[in-house]
Coordinates of C-alpha atoms in Angstrom, one line a residue:
Chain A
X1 CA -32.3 3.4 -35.4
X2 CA -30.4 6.6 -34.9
X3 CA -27.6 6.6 -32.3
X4 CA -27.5 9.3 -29.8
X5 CA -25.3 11.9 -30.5
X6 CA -22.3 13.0 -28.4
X7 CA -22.9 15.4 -25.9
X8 CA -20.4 18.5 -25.3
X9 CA -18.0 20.8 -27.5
X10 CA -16.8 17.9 -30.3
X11 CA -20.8 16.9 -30.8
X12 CA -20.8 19.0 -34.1
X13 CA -17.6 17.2 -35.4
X14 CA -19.4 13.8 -35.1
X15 CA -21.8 12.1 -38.3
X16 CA -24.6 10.6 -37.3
X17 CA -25.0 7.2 -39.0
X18 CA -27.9 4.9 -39.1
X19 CA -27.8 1.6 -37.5
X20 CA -30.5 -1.5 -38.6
X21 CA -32.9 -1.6 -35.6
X22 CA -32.4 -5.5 -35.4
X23 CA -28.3 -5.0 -35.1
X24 CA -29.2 -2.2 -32.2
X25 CA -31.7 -4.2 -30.3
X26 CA -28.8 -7.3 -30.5
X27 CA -26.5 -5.1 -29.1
X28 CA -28.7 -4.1 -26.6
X29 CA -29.8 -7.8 -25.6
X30 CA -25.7 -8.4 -25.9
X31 CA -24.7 -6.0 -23.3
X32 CA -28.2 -6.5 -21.0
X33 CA -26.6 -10.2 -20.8
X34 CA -23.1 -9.2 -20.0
X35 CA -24.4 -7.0 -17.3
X36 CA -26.8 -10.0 -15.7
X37 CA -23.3 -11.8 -16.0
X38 CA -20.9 -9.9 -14.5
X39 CA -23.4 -8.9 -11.3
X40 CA -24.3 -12.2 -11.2
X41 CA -20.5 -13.3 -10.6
X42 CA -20.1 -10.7 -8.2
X43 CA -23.1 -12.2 -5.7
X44 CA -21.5 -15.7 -6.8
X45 CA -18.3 -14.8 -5.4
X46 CA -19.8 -12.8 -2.6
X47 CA -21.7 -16.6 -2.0
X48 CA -18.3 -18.0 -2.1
X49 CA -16.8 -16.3 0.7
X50 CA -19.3 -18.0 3.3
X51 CA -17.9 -21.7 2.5
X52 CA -15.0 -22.2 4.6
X53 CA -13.4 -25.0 2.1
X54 CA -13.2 -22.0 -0.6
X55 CA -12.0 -19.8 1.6
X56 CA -9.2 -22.3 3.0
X57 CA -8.4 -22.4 -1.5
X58 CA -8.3 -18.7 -1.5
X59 CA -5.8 -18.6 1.5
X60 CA -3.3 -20.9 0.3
X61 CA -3.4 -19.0 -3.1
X62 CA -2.6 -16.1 -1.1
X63 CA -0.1 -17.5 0.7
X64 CA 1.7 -18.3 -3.2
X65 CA 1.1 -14.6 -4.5
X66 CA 2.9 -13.5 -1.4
X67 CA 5.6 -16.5 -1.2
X68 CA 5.3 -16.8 2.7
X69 CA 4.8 -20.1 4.5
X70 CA 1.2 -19.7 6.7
X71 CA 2.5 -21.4 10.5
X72 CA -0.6 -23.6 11.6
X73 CA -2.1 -20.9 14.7
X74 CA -2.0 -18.3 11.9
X75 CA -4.7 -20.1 9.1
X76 CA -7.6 -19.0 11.5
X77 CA -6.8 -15.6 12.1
X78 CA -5.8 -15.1 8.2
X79 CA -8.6 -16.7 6.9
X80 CA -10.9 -13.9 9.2
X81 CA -9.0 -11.3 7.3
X82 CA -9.3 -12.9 4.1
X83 CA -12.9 -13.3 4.2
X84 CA -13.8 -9.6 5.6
X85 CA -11.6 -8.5 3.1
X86 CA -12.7 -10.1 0.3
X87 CA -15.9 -9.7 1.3
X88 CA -15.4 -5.7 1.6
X89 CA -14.1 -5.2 -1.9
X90 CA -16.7 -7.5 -3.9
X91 CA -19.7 -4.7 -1.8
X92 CA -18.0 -2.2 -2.8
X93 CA -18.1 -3.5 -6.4
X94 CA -21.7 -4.3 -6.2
X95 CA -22.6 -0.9 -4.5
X96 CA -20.8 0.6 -7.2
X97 CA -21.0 -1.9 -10.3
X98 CA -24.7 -2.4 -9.8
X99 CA -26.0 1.5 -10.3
X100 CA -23.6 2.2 -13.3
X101 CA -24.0 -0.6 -15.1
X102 CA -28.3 -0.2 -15.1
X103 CA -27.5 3.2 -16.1
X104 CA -25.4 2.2 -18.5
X105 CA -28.2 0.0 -20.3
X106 CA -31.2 2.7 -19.5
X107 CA -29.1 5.2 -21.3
X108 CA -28.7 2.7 -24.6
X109 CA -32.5 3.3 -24.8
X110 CA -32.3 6.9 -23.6
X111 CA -31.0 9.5 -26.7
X112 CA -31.1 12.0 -23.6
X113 CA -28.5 10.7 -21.7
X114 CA -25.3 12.1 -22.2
X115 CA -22.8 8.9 -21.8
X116 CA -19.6 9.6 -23.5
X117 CA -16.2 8.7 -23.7
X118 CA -14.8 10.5 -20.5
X119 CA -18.3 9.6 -18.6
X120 CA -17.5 6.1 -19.5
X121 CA -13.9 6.0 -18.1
X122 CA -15.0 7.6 -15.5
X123 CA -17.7 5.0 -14.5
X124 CA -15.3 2.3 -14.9
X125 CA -12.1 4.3 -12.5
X126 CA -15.4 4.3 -9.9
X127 CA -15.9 1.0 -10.6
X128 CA -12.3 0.1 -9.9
X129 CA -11.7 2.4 -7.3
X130 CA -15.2 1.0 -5.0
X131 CA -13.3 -2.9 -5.1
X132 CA -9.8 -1.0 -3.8
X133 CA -12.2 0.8 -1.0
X134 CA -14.5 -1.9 0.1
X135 CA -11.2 -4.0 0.2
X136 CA -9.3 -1.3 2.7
X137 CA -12.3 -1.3 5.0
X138 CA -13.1 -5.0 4.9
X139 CA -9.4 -5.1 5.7
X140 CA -9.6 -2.7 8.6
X141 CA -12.6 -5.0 10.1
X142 CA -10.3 -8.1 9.7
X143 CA -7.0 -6.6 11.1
X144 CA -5.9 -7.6 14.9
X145 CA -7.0 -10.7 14.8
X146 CA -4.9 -12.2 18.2
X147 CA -2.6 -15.1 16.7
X148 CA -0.5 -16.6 19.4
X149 CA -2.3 -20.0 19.7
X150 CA 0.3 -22.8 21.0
X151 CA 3.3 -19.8 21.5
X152 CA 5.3 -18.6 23.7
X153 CA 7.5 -16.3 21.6
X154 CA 6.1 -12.9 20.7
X155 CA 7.4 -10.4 18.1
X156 CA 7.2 -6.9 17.8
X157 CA 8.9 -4.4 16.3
X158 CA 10.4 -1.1 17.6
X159 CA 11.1 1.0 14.7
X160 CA 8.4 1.9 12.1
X161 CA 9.2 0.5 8.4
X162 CA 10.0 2.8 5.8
X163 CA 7.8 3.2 3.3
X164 CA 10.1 1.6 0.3
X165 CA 10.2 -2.0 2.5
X166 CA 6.4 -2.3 2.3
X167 CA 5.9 -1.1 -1.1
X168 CA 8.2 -1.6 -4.5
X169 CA 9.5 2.0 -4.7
X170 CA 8.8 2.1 -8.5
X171 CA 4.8 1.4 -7.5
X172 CA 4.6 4.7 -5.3
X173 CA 6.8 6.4 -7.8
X174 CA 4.5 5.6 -10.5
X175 CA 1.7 6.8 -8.7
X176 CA 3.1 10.4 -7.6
X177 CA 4.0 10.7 -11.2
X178 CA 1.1 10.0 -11.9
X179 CA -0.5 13.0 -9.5
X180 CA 2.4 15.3 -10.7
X181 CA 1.2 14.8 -14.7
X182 CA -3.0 14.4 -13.9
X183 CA -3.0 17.9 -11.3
X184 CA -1.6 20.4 -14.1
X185 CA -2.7 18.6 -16.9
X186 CA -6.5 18.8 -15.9
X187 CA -6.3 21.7 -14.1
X188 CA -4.5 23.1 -17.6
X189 CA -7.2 21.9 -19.7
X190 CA -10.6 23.0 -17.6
X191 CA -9.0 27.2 -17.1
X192 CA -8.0 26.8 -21.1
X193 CA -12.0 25.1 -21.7
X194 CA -13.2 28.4 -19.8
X195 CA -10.8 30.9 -22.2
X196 CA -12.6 33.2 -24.8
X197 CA -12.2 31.7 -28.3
X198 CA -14.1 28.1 -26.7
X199 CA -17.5 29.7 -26.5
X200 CA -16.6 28.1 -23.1
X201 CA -16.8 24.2 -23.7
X202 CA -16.5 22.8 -20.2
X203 CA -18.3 19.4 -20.4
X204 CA -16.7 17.1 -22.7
X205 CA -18.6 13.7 -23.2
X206 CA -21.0 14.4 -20.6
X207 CA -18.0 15.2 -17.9
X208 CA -17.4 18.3 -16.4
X209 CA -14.1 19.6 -16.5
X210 CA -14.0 21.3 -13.1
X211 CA -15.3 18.2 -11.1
X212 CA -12.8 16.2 -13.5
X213 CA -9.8 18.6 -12.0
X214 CA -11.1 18.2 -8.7
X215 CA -10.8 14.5 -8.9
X216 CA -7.7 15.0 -9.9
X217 CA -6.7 16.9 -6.8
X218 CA -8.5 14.3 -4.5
X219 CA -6.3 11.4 -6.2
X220 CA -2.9 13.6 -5.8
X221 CA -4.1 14.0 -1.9
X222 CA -3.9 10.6 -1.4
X223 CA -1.0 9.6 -2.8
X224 CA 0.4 12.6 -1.0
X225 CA -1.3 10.9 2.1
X226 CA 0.3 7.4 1.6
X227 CA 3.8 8.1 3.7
X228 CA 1.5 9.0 6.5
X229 CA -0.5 6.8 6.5
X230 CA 2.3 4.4 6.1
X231 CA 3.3 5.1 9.8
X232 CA -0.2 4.9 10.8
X233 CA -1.2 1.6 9.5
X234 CA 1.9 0.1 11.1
X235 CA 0.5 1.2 14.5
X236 CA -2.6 -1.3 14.3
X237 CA -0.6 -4.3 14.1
X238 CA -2.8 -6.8 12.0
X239 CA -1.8 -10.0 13.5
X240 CA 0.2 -10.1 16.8
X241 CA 2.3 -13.3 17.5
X242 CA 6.2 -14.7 16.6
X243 CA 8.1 -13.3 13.5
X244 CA 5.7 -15.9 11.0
X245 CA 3.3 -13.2 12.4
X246 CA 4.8 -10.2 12.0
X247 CA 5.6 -11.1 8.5
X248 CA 2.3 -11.3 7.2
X249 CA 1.4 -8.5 9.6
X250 CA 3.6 -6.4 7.2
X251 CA 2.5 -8.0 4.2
X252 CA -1.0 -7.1 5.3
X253 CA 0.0 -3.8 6.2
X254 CA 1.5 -3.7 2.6
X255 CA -1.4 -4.3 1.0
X256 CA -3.9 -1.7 2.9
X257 CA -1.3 1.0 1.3
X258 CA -1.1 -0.3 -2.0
X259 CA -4.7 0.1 -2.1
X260 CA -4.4 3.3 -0.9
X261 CA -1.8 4.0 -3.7
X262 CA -4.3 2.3 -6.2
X263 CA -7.1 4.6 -5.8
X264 CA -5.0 7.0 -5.9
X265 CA -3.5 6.3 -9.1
X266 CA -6.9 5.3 -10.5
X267 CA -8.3 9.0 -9.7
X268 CA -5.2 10.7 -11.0
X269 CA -4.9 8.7 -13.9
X270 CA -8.0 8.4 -15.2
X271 CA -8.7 12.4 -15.0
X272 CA -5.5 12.5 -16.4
X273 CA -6.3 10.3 -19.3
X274 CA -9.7 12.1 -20.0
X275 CA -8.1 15.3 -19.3
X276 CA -5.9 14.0 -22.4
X277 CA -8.9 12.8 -24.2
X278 CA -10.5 16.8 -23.7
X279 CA -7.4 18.8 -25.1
X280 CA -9.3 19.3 -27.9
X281 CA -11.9 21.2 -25.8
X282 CA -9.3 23.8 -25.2
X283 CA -9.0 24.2 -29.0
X284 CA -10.9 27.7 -30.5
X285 CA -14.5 27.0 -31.5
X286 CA -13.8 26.4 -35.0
X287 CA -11.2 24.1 -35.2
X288 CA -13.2 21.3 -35.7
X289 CA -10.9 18.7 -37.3
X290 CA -7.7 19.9 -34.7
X291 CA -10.6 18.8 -31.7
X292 CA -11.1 15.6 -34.1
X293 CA -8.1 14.8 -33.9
X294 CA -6.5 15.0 -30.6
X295 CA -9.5 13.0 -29.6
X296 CA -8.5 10.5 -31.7
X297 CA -4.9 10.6 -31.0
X298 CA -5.2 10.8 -27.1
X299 CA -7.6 8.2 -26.5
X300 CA -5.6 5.3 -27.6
X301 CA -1.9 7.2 -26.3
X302 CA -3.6 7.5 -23.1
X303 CA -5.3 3.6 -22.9
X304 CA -1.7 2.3 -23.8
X305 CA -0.1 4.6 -21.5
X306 CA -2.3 3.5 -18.5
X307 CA -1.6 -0.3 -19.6
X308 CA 1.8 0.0 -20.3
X309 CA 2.1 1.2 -16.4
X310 CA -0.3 -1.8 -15.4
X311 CA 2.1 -4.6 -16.6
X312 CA 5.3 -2.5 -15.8
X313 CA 3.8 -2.9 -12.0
X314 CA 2.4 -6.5 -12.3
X315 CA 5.8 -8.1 -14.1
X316 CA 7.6 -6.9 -10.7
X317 CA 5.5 -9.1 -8.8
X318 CA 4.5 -5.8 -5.8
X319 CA 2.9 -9.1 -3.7
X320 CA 6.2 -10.3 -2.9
X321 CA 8.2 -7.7 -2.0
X322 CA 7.7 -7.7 1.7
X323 CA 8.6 -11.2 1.7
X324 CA 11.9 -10.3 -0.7
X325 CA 12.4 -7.5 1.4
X326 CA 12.3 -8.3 4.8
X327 CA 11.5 -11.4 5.5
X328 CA 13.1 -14.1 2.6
X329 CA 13.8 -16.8 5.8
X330 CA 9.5 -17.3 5.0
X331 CA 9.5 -18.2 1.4
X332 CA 6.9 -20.5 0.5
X333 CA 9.1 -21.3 -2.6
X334 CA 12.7 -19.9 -2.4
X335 CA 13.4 -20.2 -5.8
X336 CA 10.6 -17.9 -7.0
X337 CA 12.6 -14.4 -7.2
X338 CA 16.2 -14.1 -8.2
X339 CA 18.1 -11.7 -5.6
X340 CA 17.5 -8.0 -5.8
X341 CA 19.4 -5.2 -4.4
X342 CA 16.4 -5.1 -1.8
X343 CA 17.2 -8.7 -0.3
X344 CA 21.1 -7.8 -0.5
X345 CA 20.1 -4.9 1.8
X346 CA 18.9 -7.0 4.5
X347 CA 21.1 -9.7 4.0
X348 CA 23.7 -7.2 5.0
X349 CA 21.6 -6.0 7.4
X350 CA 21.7 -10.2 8.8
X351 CA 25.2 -10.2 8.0
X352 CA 25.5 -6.7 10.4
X353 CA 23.3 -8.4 13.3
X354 CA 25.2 -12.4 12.7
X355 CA 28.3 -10.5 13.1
X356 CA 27.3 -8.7 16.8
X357 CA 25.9 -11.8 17.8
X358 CA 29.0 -13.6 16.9
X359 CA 31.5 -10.8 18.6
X360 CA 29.4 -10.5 21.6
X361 CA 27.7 -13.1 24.0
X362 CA 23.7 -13.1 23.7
X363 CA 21.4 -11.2 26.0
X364 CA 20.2 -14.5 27.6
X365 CA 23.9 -15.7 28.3
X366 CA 25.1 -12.5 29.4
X367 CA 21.7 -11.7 32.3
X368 CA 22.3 -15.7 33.2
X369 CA 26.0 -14.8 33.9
X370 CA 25.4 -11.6 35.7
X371 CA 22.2 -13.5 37.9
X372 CA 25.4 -16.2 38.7
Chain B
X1 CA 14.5 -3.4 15.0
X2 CA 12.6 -6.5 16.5
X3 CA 12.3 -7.5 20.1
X4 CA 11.5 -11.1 20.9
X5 CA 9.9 -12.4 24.1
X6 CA 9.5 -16.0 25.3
X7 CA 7.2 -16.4 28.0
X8 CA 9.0 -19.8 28.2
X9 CA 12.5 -18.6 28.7
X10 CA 12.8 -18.5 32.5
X11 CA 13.6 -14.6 32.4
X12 CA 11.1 -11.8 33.3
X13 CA 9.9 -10.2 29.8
X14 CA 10.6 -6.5 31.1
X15 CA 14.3 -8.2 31.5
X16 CA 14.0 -9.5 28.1
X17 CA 13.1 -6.6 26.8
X18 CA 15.5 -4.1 28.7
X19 CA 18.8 -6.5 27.3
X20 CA 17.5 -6.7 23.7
X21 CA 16.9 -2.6 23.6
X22 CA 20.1 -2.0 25.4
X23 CA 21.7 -4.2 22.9
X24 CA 20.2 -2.7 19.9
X25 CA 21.7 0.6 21.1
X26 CA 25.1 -0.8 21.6
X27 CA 25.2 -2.3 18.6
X28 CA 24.0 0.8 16.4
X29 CA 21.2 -1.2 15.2
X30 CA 18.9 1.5 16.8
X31 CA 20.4 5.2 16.4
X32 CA 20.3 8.0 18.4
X33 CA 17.0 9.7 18.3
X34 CA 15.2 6.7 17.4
X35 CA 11.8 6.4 19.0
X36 CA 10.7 3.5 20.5
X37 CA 7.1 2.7 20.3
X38 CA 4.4 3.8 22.9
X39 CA 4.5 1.6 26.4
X40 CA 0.8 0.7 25.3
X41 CA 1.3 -0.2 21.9
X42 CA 4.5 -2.0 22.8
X43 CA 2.5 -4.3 25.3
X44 CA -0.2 -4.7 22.7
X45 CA 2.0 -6.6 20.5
X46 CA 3.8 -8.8 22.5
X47 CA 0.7 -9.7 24.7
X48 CA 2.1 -8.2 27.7
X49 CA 0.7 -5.9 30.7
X50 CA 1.5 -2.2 30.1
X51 CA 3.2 -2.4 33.9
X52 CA 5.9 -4.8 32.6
X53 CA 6.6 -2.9 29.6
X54 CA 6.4 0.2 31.4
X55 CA 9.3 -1.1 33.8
X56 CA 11.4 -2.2 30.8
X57 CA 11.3 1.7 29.7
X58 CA 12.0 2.8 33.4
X59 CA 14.7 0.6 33.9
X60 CA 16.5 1.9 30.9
X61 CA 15.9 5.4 31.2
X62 CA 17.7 4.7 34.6
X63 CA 20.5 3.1 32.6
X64 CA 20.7 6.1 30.1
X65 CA 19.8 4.2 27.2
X66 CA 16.6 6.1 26.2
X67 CA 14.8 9.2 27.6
X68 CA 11.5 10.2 28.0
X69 CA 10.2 13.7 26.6
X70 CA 6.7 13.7 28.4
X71 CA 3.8 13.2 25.4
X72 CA 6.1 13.0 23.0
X73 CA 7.5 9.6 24.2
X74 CA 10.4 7.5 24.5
X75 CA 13.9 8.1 22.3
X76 CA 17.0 6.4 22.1
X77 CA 19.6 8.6 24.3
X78 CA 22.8 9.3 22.1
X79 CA 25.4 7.3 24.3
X80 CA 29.3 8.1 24.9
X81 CA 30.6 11.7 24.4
X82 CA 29.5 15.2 23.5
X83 CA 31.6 14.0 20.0
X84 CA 30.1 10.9 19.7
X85 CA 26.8 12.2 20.8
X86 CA 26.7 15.2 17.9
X87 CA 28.0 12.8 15.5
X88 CA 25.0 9.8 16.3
X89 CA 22.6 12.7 15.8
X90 CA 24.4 14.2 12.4
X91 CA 23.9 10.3 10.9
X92 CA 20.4 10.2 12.3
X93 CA 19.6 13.6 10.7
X94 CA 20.9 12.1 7.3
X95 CA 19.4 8.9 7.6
X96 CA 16.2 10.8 8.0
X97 CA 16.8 12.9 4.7
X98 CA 17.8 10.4 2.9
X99 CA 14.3 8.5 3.8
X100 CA 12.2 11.9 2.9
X101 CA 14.3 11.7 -0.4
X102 CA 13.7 8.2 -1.6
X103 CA 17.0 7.0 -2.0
X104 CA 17.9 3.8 -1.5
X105 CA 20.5 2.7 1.8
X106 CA 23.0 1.8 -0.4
X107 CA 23.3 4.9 -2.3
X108 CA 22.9 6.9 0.7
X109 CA 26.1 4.8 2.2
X110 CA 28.0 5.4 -1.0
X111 CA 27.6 8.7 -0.6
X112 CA 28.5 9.2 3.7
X113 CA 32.1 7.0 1.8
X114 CA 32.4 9.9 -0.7
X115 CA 32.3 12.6 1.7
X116 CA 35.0 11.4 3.9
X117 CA 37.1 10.8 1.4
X118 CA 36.9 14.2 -0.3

């Protein structure tokens, strides 16, 4: 069996070898079974969402990724936006998922169909990027959910958050370094594709290098986007009731905008990585063996990059830094994070507001002595 | 800055809300030039009627404490002097810098400390 060649400018760097008809077939069979898997989990999961007892699971290990207690009038109202939400992201994935991965096994059969490298990370950054979107409008759906059951005291807030108390400001840094490296880079490598001496090579592994650019842009937009949106999303508070509600009102919020930022970084990064990958399509014609190289080089630098960045983000534990940051009286488990400079902020800011109280008499005592 | 209303308290919620905002000011917590949210979106979130919100901000434009510039809605009024008043808005216009620049409160502090001692 003859494996398809590589479509685009390094095809003519690349030996075709032959592979036993019985190993390709197993392959085949292989990945048809991992793709009947994987969709299969999906609908599982989607099934899942309709069983209140999972559901109720699912909740309380939310309330451990974000370390903040759930008060009893709140588990109805969060579980609403739990389920819409979850519910969003796993259609998105299946919307998405379901198409690519078919045409990812019709193509094993099909020499015609040009599946690369870059087309491959590209399937998989859409793949990615439909969970993040289903997610946000599932979430949207789920948010104002009225929470004030058995309460008298209601909590709101007067001045918007900044961005940097919702989010961990190395998370949004990451991702407009990411957009600041992806814009030029792709943008770099499609007007270099188009120069003279590359017989114009503009589709590298079956991706085009101006849509690749242009995805690049769309990713930097958002991110771009996120501060205003920031404000926005605070507007539409998701659950209305006492401080316990406000708090996972902002951790909420917190999460719609780093979705935001995640599709953002997942456009912008993975154009930037197969912009990386396609350096070598800026190369002249007949350096064949410089193309051969940088593909192999970039690949992996790029891969390692991109996970590197991953578990920089994940050790810092983004879930909880709403509850670090403005509301550690909530902790599910106090002892979880050691004190940063974040929760020193607003314990000086509670130190700031103890000491006024302290100095001056409260509201309520000073109207009752004035109505006296 | 958070404003807290008990419907059980035995105090009107526009009261509550007036002496909590007036407070704020007073204190610093909320600066000059702060805007306060929409009369709406204010009621929305602490599951009151627009009216009683909407008398809150009248009673403390009446006081001083805020003022209302039409559509673009409801600041906090910078209170004592014409000294005072330019220096509330100087730290407001920093503060909001500071924000567009990403750094941190503490830095930003460390820095106002620098200048007046240079």
């Amino acid at each position: 069996m003859r494996v398809a060649p590589l479509a685009g400018p390094l095809a003519s760097n690349v030996i075709e070898v032959e592979i036993p008809s019985d190993v390709f077939f197993g392959g085949v069979v292989t990945f048809f079974v991992v793709v009947v898997a994987i969709l299969g989990a999906l609908m599982w999961q989607l099934a899942r969402t309709f069983s209140r007892r999972r559901m109720d699971d699912d909740l309380a290990r939310w309330a451990q990724r974000y370390n903040l207690v759930i008060a009893d009038e709140l588990v109805e109202p969060l579980n609403r936006y739990l389920t819409l939400r979850t519910r969003g992201g796993l259609i998105g994935l299946l919307v998405v998922a379901g198409p690519i991965m078919t045409a990812m096994l019709v193509s094993l059969s099909d020499s015609d169909t040009p599946f690369g490298v870059a087309t491959s990370i590209a399937m998989f950054g859409a793949i990615w990027t439909s969970s993040f979107v289903g997610s946000l409008i599932g979430g949207a759906f789920g948010r104002r959910a009225a929470a004030d059951a058995g309460r008298s005291t209601r909590t709101a807030r007067i001045t918007a958050l900044p961005l940097s108390s919702l989010v961990d400001p190395l998370e949004s840094r990451l991702a407009r370094l990411s957009a600041l490296v992806s814009v030029p880079l792709t943008v770099l490598v499609f007007a270099l594709s188009r120069a003279p001496w590359t017989n114009g090579r503009d589709v590298v592994g079956g991706m085009g290098l101006g849509p690749l650019a242009a995805l690049s842009v769309a990713g930097a937009v958002i991110t771009l986007a996120v501060p205003s949106f920031t404000a926005r999303a605070q507007r539409a508070r998701a659950l209305s009731g006492d401080d316990n509600a406000l708090a996972w009102s902002d951790a909420l919020t917190s999460r719609s905008i780093r979705d935001l930022l995640a599709i953002g970084f997942v456009l912008t990064g993975g154009s930037g990585l197969i912009g990386l990958v396609s350096i070598g399509a800026t190369f002249p014609a007949d350096w064949r063996t410089a193309s051969l190289v940088a593909l192999n080089a970039a690949a992996p630098l790029g891969i390692v990059l991109l996970v590197a960045v991953t578990v920089v983000i994940a050790v810092r534990s983004p879930e909880r830094h709403v509850q670090r940051t403005l509301w550690p009286q909530f902790a599910l488990n106090p002892n979880l994070d050691r004190p940063s400079r974040y929760s020193e902020v607003s314990a000086e800011a509670d130190a700031a507001g103890a000491s006024a109280t302290r100095d001056e008499p409260t509201a309520d005592a000073e109207h009752r002595r004035d109505a006296q | 800055m958070l404003v807290r209303v008990d419907a059980e308290a035995g105090v009107p919620p526009y009261e509550q809300i007036r002496v909590q905002v007036r407070d704020a000011v007073r204190s610093g917590e909320l600066a000059a030039g702060a805007k306060l949210p929409t009369v709406r979106r204010l009621a929305d979130d602490l599951g009151l009627a627009v009216n009683t919100v909407a008398r809150a901000y009248r009673e403390l434009e009446g006081d001083g404490v805020i003022e209302t510039r039409g559509r673009n809605g409801s600041f906090v009024r910078a209170q004592g002097d014409a000294t005072e008043r330019a220096a509330q808005e100087a730290a407001r216009s920093y503060a909001d810098t500071v924000r567009r620049l990403g750094v941190d409160a503490t830095a930003a502090r460390a820095y106002i400390d620098a200048a007046l001692r240079a």
